[in-house]
Coordinates of C-alpha atoms in Angstrom, one line a residue:
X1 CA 43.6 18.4 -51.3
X2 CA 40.2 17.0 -51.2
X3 CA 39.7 13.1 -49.9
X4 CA 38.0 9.9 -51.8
X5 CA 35.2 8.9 -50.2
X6 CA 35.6 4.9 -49.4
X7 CA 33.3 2.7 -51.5
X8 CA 32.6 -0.5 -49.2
X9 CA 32.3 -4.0 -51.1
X10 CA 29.4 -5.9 -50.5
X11 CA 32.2 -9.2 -50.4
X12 CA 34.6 -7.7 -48.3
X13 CA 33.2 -6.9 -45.0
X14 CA 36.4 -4.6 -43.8
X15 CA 36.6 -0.8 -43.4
X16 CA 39.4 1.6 -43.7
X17 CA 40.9 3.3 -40.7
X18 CA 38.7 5.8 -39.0
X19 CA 41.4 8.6 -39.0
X20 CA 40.2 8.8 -42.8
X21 CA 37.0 9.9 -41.9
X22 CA 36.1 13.4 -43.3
X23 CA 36.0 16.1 -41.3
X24 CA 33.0 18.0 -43.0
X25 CA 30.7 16.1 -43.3
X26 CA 32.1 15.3 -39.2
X27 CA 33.1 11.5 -39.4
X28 CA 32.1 10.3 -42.8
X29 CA 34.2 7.2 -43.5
X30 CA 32.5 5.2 -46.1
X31 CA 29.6 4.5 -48.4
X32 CA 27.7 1.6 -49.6
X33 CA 28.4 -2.2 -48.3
X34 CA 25.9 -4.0 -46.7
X35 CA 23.8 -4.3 -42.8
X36 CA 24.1 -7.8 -42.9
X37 CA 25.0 -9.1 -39.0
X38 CA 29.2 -9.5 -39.0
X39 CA 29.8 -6.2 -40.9
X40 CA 27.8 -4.4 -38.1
X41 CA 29.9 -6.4 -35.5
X42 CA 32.9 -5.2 -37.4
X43 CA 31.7 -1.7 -37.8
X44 CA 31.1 -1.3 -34.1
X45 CA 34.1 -3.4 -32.8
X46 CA 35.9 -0.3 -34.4
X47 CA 33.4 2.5 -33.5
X48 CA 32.1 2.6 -36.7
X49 CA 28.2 3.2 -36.8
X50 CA 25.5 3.4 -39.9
X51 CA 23.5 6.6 -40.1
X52 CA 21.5 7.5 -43.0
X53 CA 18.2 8.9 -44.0
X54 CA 15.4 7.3 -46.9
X55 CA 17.0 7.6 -50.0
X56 CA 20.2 8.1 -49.1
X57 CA 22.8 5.3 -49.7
X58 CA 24.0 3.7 -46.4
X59 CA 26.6 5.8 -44.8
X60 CA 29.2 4.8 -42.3
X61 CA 30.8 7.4 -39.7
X62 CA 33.1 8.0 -36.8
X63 CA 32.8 10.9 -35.6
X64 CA 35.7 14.0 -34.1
X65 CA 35.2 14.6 -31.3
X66 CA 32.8 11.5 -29.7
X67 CA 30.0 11.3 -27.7
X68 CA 30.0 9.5 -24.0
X69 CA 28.7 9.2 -20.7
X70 CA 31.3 8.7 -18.2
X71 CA 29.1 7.0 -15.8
X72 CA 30.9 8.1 -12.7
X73 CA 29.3 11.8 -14.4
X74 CA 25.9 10.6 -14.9
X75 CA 23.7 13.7 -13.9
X76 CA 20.4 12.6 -11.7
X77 CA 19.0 15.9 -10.5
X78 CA 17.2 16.3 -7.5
X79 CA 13.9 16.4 -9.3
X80 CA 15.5 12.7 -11.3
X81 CA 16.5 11.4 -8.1
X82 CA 12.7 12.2 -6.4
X83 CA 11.1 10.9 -9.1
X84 CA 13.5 7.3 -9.1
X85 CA 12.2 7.1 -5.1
X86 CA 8.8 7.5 -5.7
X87 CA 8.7 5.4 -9.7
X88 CA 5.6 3.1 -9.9
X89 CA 7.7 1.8 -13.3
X90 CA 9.3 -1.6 -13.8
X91 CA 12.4 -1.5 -16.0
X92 CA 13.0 -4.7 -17.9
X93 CA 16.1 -6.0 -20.1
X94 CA 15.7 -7.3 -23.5
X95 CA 11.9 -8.3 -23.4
X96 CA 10.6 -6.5 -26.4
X97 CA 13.6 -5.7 -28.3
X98 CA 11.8 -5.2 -31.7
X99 CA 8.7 -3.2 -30.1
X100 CA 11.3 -0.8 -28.8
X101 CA 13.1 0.0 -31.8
X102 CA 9.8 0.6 -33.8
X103 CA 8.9 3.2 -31.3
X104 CA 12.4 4.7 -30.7
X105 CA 11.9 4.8 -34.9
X106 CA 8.4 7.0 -34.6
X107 CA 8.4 8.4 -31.3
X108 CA 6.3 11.3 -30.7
X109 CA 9.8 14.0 -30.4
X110 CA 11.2 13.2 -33.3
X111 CA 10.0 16.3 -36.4
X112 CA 12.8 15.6 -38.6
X113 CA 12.1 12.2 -39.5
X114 CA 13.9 9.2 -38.4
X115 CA 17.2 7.2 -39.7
X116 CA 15.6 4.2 -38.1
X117 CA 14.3 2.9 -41.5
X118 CA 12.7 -0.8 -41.6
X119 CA 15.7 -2.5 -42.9
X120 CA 17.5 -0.9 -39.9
X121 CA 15.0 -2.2 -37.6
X122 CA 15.1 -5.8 -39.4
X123 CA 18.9 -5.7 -39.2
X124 CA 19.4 -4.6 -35.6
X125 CA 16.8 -7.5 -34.6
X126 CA 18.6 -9.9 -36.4
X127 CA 22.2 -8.6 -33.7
X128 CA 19.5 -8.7 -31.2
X129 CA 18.5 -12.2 -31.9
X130 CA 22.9 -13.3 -32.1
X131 CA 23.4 -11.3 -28.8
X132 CA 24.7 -8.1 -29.5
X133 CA 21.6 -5.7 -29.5
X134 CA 19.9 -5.3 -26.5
X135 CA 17.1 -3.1 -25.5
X136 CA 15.8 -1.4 -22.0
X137 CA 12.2 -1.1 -21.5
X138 CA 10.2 1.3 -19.0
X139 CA 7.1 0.0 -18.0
X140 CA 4.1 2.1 -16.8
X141 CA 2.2 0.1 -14.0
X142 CA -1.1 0.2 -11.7
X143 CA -3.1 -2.0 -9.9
X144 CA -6.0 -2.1 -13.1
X145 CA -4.6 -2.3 -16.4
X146 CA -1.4 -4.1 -18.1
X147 CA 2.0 -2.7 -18.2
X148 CA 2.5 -0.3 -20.4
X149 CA 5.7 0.6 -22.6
X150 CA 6.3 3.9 -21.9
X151 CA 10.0 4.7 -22.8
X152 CA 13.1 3.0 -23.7
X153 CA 16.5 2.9 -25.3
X154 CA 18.9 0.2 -27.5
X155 CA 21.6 0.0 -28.7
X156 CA 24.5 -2.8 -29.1
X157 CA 26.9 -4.2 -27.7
X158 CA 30.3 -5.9 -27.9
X159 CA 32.0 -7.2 -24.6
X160 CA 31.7 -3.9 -22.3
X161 CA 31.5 -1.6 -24.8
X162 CA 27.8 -0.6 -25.3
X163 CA 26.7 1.9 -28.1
X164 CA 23.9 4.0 -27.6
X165 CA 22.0 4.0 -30.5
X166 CA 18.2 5.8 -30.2
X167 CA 15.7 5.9 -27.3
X168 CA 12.1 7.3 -27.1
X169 CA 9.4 7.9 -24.0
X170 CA 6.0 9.0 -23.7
X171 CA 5.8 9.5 -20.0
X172 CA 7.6 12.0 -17.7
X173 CA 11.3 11.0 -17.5
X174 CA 10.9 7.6 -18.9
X175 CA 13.9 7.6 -21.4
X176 CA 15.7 9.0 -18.4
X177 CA 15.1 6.3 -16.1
X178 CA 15.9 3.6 -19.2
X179 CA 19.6 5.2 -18.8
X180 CA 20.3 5.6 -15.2
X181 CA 18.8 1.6 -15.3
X182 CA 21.7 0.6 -18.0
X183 CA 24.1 3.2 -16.4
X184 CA 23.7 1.0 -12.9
X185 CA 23.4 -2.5 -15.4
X186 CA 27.1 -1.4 -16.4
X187 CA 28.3 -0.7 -13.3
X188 CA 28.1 -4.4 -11.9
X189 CA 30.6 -5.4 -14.7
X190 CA 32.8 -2.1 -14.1
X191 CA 31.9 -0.4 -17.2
X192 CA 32.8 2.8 -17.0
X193 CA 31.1 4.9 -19.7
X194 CA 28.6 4.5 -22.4
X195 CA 29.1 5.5 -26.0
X196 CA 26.4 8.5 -27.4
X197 CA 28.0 8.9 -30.8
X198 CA 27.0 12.4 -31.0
X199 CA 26.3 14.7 -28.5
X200 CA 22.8 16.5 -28.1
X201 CA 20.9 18.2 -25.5
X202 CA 19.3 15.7 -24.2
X203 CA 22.7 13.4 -23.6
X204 CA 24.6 16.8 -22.0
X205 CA 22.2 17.6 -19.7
X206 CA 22.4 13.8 -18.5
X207 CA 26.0 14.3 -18.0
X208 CA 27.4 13.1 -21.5
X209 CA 30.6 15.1 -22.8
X210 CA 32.7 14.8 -25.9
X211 CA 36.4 13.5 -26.2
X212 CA 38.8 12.8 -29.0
X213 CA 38.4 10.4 -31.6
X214 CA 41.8 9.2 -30.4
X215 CA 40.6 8.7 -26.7
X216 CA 37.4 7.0 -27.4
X217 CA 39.4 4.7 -29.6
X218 CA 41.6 3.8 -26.6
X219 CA 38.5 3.5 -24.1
X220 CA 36.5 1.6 -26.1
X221 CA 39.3 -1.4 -27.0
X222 CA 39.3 -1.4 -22.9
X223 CA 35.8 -2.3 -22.7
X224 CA 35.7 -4.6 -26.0
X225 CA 38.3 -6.4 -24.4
X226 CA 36.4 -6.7 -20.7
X227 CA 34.8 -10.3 -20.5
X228 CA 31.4 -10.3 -19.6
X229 CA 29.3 -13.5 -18.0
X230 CA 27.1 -15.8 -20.5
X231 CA 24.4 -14.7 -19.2
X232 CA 24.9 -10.8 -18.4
X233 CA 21.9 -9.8 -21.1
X234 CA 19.4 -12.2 -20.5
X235 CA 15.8 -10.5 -20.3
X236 CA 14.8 -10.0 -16.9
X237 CA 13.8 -7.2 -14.1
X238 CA 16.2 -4.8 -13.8
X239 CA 16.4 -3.1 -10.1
X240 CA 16.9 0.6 -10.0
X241 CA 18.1 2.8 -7.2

């Protein structure tokens, strides 16, 4: 029996169950609606995510099985861990949200294009600017010249549930250290795991694993429902270890 692909309505802002996604495509769950700020809040209060390429309409998923990091699993090898004694970066929070999306959207790895289309980038500034989207920035530093942004990642947020979206680098291990900096971020709130939607090489060999849309349901109402303080995201220096 084949399924009906859910139409969202620009004036209604809900979503049907996930268990109605498709399986093939893996997690499609709806079409068309809107990336205005409380339907993403919405979306990803469920684990519901946008992904969808130029000329596509805007596509809705949650995928079977999911994507995470437990961070207890986080995977630093020995030449990670070396290169985290020895960093000359600075890691910041939330200081150039926008700048880091915009190169997340044409960094240098990516020869498939990108999903990251301008009115993503507009809309996930505008969470950004309400509190929910929050970037982490790796700064290159010397003595001479100016920081430079050298790597990063964002993604949102609601409560303790934080939803890897894209990240980028263009120095050695940069991206890396921009997770092991939110993975240890997390930690101070007991966070337990990040969400990767979708698993790739990258994410696996930095310890990421894939469960159940059923379990990642369960663990991510946990963490929506963790209270975080006021002030947990404010842009600052973040240490790393």
């Amino acid at each position: 029996m084949s399924q009906t692909l859910y139409q969202l309505d620009v004036k209604d802002l809900a979503f049907p169950p996930v268990e109605l996604a498709f399986t093939e495509p893996n997690g499609l769950l709806a079409v068309g609606g809107d990336l205005q700020p409380q339907r993403l809040i919405n979306a990803y209060s469920q684990g519901i995510f946008p992904w969808f390429s130029e000329n596509d309409p805007l596509m809705w998923w949650s995928p079977n099985p999911r994507a995470i990091i437990k961070l207890d699993n986080l995977h630093i090898n020995r030449t990670l861990r070396k290169a985290l004694k020895k960093s000359s970066y600075k890691i910041t929070l939330n200081t150039v949200f926008e700048q880091v999306i915009a190169l997340c959207a044409d960094a240098p790895f990516r020869d498939d294009g990108t999903w990251i289309l301008p009115e993503m980038q507009t809309s996930y500034a505008n969470l950004h600017h309400l509190g929910f989207a929050h970037s982490i920035e790796v700064w290159q530093t010397n003595s001479i010249d100016e920081p430079k942004l050298v790597g990063g990642l964002y993604g949102v947020a609601i409560n303790g549930f934080f939803s890897g979206e894209s990240m980028f680098y263009t120095s050695s291990n940069a991206s890396k250290f921009a997770l092991v900096a939110l993975a240890e971020l997390l930690r101070t709130i007991d966070v337990d795991f990040i969400d990767c939607q979708l698993l790739n090489s990258f994410l696996e060999d930095m310890g990421a694993t894939e469960i159940s849309r059923e379990n990642f349901v369960a663990f991510k109402q946990t963490a929506i429902n963790k209270e975080v303080p006021a002030n947990f995201w404010q842009p600052r220096e973040l240490p790393i270890n």
